[in-house]
Short mmCIF file of C-alpha atoms in Angstrom, two decimals:
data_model
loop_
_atom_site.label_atom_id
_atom_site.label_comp_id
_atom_site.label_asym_id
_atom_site.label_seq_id
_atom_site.Cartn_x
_atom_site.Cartn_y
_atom_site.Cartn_z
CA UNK A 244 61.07 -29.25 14.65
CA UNK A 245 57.56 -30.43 16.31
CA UNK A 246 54.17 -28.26 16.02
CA UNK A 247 52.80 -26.77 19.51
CA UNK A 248 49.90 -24.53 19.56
CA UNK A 249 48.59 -23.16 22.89
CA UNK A 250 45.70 -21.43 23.98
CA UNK A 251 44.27 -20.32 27.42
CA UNK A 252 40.41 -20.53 28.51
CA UNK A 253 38.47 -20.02 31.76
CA UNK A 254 34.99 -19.59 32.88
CA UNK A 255 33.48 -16.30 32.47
CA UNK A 256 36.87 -15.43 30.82
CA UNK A 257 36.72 -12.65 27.83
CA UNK A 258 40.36 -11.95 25.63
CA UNK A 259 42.13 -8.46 26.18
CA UNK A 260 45.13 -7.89 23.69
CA UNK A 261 46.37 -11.29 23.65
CA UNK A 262 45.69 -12.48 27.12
CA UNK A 263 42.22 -13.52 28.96
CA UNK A 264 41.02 -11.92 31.94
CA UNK A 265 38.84 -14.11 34.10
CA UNK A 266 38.19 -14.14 37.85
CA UNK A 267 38.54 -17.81 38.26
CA UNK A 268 41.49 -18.87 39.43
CA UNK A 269 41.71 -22.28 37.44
CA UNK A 270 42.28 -21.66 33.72
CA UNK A 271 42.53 -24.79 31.32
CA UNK A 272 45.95 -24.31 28.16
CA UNK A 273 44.81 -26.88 25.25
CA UNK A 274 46.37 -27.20 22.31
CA UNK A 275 47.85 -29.35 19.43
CA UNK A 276 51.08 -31.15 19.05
CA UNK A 277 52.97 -34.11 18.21
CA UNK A 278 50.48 -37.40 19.39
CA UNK A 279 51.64 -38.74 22.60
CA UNK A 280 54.12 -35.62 23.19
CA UNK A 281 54.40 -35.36 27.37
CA UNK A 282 53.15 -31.59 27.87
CA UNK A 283 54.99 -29.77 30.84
CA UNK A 284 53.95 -26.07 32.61
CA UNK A 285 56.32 -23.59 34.08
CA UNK A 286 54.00 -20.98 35.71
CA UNK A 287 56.24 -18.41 37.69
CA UNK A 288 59.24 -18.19 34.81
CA UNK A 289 62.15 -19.97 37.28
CA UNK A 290 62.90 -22.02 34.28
CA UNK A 291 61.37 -25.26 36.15
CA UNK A 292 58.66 -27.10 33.79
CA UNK A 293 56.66 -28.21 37.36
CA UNK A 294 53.41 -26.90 37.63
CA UNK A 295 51.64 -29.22 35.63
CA UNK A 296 51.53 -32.00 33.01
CA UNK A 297 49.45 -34.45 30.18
CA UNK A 298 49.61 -36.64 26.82
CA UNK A 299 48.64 -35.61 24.26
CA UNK A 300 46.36 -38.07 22.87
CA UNK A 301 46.34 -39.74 19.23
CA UNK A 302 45.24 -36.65 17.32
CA UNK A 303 47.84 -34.54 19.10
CA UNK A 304 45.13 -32.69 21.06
CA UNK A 305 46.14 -31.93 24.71
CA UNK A 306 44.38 -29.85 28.05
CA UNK A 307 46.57 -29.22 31.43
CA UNK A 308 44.74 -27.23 34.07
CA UNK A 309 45.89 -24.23 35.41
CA UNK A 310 46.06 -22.18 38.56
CA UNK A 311 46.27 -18.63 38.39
CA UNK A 312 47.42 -16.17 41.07
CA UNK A 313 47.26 -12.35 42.03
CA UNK A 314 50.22 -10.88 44.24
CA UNK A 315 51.88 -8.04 44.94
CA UNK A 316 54.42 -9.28 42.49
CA UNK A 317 52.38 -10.22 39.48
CA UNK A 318 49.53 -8.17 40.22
CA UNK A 319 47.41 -10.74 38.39
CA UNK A 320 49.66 -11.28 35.45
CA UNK A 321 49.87 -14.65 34.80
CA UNK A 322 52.33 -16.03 31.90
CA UNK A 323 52.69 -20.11 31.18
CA UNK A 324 55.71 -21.61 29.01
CA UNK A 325 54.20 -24.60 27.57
CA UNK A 326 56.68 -27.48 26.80
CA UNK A 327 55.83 -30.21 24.47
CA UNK A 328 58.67 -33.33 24.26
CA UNK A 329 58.60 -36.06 21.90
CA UNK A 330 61.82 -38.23 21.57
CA UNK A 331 64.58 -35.90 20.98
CA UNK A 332 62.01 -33.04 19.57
CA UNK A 333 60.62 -30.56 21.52
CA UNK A 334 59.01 -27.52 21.16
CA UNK A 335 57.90 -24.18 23.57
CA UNK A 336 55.04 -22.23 23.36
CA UNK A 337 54.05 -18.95 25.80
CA UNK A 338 50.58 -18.15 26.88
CA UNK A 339 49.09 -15.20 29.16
CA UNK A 340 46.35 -15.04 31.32
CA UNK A 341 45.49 -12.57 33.94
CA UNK A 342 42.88 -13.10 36.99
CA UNK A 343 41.19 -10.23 37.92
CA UNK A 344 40.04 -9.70 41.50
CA UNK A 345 39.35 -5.82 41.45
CA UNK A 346 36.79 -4.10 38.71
CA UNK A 347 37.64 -4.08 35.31
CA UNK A 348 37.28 -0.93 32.97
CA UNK A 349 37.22 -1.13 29.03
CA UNK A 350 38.41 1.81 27.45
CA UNK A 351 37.16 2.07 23.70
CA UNK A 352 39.36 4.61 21.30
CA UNK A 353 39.68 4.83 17.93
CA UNK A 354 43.13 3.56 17.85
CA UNK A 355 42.06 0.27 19.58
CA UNK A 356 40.89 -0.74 23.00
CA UNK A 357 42.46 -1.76 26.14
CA UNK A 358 41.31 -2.78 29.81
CA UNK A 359 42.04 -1.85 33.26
CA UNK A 360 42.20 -3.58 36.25
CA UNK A 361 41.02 -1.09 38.98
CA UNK A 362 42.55 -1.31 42.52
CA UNK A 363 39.06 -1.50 44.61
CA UNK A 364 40.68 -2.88 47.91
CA UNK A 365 43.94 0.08 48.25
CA UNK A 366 42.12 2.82 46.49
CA UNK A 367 38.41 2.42 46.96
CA UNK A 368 37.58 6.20 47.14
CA UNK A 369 39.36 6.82 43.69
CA UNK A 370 38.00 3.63 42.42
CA UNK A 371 34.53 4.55 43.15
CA UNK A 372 34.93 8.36 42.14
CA UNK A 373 36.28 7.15 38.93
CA UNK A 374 33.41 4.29 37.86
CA UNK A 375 30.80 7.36 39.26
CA UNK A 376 32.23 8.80 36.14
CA UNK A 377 32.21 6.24 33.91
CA UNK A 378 28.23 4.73 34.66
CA UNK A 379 26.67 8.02 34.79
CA UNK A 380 28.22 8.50 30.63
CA UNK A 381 29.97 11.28 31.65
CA UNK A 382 33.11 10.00 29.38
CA UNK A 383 31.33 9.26 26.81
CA UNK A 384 32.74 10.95 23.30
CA UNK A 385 35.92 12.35 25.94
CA UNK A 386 39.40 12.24 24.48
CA UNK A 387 42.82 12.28 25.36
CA UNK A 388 43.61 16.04 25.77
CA UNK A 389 47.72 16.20 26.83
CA UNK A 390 50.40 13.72 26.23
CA UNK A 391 54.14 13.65 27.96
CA UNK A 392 55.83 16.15 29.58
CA UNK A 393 59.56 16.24 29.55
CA UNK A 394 60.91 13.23 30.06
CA UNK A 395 57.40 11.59 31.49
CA UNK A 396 55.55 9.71 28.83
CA UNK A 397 51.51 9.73 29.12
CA UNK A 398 48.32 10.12 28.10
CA UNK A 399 45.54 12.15 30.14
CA UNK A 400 42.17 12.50 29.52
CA UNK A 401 38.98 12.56 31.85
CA UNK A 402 38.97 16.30 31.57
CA UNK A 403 37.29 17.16 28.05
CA UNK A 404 34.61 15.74 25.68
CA UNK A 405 32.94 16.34 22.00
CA UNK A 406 29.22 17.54 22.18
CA UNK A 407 27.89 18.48 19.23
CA UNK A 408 30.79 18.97 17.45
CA UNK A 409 31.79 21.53 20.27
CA UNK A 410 34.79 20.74 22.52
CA UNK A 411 33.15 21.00 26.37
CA UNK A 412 35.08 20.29 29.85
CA UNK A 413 33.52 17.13 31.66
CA UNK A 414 30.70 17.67 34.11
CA UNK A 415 32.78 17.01 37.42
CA UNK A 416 31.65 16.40 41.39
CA UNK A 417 33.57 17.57 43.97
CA UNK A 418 36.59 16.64 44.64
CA UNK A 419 38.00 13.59 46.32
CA UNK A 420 40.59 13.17 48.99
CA UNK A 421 43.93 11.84 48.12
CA UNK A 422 44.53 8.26 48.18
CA UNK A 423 48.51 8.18 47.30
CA UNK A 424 50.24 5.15 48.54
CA UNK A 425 53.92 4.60 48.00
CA UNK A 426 53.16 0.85 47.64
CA UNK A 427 51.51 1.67 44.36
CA UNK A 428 54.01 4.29 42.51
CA UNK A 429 53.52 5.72 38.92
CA UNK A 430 55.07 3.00 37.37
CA UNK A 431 54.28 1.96 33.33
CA UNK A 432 51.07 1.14 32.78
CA UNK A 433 49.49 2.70 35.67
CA UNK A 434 46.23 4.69 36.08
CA UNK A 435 46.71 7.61 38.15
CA UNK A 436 44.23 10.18 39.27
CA UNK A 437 45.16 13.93 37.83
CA UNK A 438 45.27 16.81 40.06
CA UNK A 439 43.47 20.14 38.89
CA UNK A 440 45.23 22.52 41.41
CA UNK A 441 48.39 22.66 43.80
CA UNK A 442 46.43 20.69 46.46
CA UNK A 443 46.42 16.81 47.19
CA UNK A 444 42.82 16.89 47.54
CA UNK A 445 41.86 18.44 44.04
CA UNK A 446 41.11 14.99 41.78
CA UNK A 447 37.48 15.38 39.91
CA UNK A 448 37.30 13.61 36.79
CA UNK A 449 41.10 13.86 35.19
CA UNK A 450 43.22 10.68 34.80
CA UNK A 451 46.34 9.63 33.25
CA UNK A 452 47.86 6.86 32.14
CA UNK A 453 51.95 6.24 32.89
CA UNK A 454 53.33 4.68 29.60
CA UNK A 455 56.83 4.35 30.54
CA UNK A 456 58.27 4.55 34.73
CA UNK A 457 57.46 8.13 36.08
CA UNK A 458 57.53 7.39 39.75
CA UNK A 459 60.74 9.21 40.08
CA UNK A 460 58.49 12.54 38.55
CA UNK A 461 55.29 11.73 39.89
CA UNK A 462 55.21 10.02 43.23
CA UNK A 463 56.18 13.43 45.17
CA UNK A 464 52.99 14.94 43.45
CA UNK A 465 51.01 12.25 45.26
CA UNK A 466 49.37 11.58 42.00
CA UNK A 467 47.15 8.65 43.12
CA UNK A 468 47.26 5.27 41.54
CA UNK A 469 44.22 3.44 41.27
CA UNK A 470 44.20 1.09 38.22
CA UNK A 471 47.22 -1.24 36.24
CA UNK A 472 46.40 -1.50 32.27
CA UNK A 473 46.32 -5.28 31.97
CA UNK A 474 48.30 -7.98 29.25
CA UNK A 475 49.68 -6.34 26.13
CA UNK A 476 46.90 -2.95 26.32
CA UNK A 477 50.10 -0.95 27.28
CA UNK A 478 50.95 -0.94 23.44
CA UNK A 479 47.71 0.68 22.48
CA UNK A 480 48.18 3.53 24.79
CA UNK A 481 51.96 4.08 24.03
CA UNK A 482 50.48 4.69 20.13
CA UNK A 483 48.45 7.40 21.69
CA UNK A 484 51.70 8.55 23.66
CA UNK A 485 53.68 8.72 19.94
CA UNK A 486 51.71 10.64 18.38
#
């Protein structure tokens, strides 16, 4: 067996449950290995160690650059295999990074954090009704008020906070026209405006998080997604959704 230790960096980059989030689209992997191991870089998982290459030098130290991407496939979820060979060793290691090109929300709970990528450019009403919210303090002190329903697993919050030890619903505006778009279904790890009413037009302040797929449920409500949970955050809010 051969050591390999990899690690991702960028500009302006700052870590989010195991991955970085940066809005550069050039990351740099460095690492340690075996000295004058030949370093290889699948990007896009076919299995094809292509998309870039070094030597490590005499200490075993090694940098490849990086470029990062955000589709409508990978929605800026970027994971590298890194290959080290030397002789008939080698060794693999995996590193995440995610580029961010719509605003980014940090949620803050006592069970851990997590951050949100927010989908300014297909959902910029929602977007901007939702970050309204969140710079004016109105969620500060909320908390998560309803979890799951049937088979649709969840957390939803945006409705309720602690003031003064007293439980008090959030100050809302009025409400905001719907912004569903098929394109963007209920799918795990999505943030989804909540509805207060029958009507497509009733979102305020309530939001929910999908933890597992409930597009099938969901997407006939026109519940309006506006936001994907981003690297490994997902866990956090499922231990919300389990308890």
């Amino acid at each position: 067996t051969m050591a390999l230790t990899a690690v991702a960096s960028a500009s302006d980059s700052v870590q989010s449950n195991g991955t970085i989030i940066t809005r550069q689209s050039t990351a740099q992997i460095a690492g340690v290995t075996t000295a004058g191991a030949v370093l290889t870089i699948d990007s896009n998982g076919d299995g094809v160690f292509d998309d870039g290459t070094a030597t490590a030098s005499g200490d075993g130290s090694y940098t490849v650059d990086v470029t990062l991407t955000n589709t409508a496939t990978n929605h800026g979820e970027n994971t590298f295999v890194v290959r080290a060979v030397s002789g008939a060793n080698s060794a693999d290691s995996s590193v995440k990074a995610h580029l961010a090109v719509g605003s980014v929300v940090h949620f803050t709970t006592n069970l851990g954090a997590w951050d949100v990528e927010l989908l300014d450019a297909e959902a910029g009403l929602t977007v901007t009704n939702f970050l309204n919210y969140v710079t004016t303090g109105a969620f500060e002190n909320m908390f998560v008020h309803r979890t799951n329903s049937g088979s649709a697993q969840f957390v939803q919050g945006g409705g309720f906070k602690v003031s003064d030890s007293q439980i008090t619903p959030v100050d809302t505006n009025a409400p905001i026209q719907n912004q569903f778009n098929a394109a963007n279904g209920n799918g795990a790890g999505t943030l989804a405006m909540a509805l207060t009413d029958a009507s497509f037009h009733s979102g305020t302040s309530g939001w929910f998080i999908n933890t597992t797929d409930n597009s099938a449920g969901f997407d006939p409500g026109k519940y309006t997604v506006f936001g994907r949970v981003i690297g490994d955050g997902l866990t956090v809010v499922s231990q919300i959704s389990n308890l």
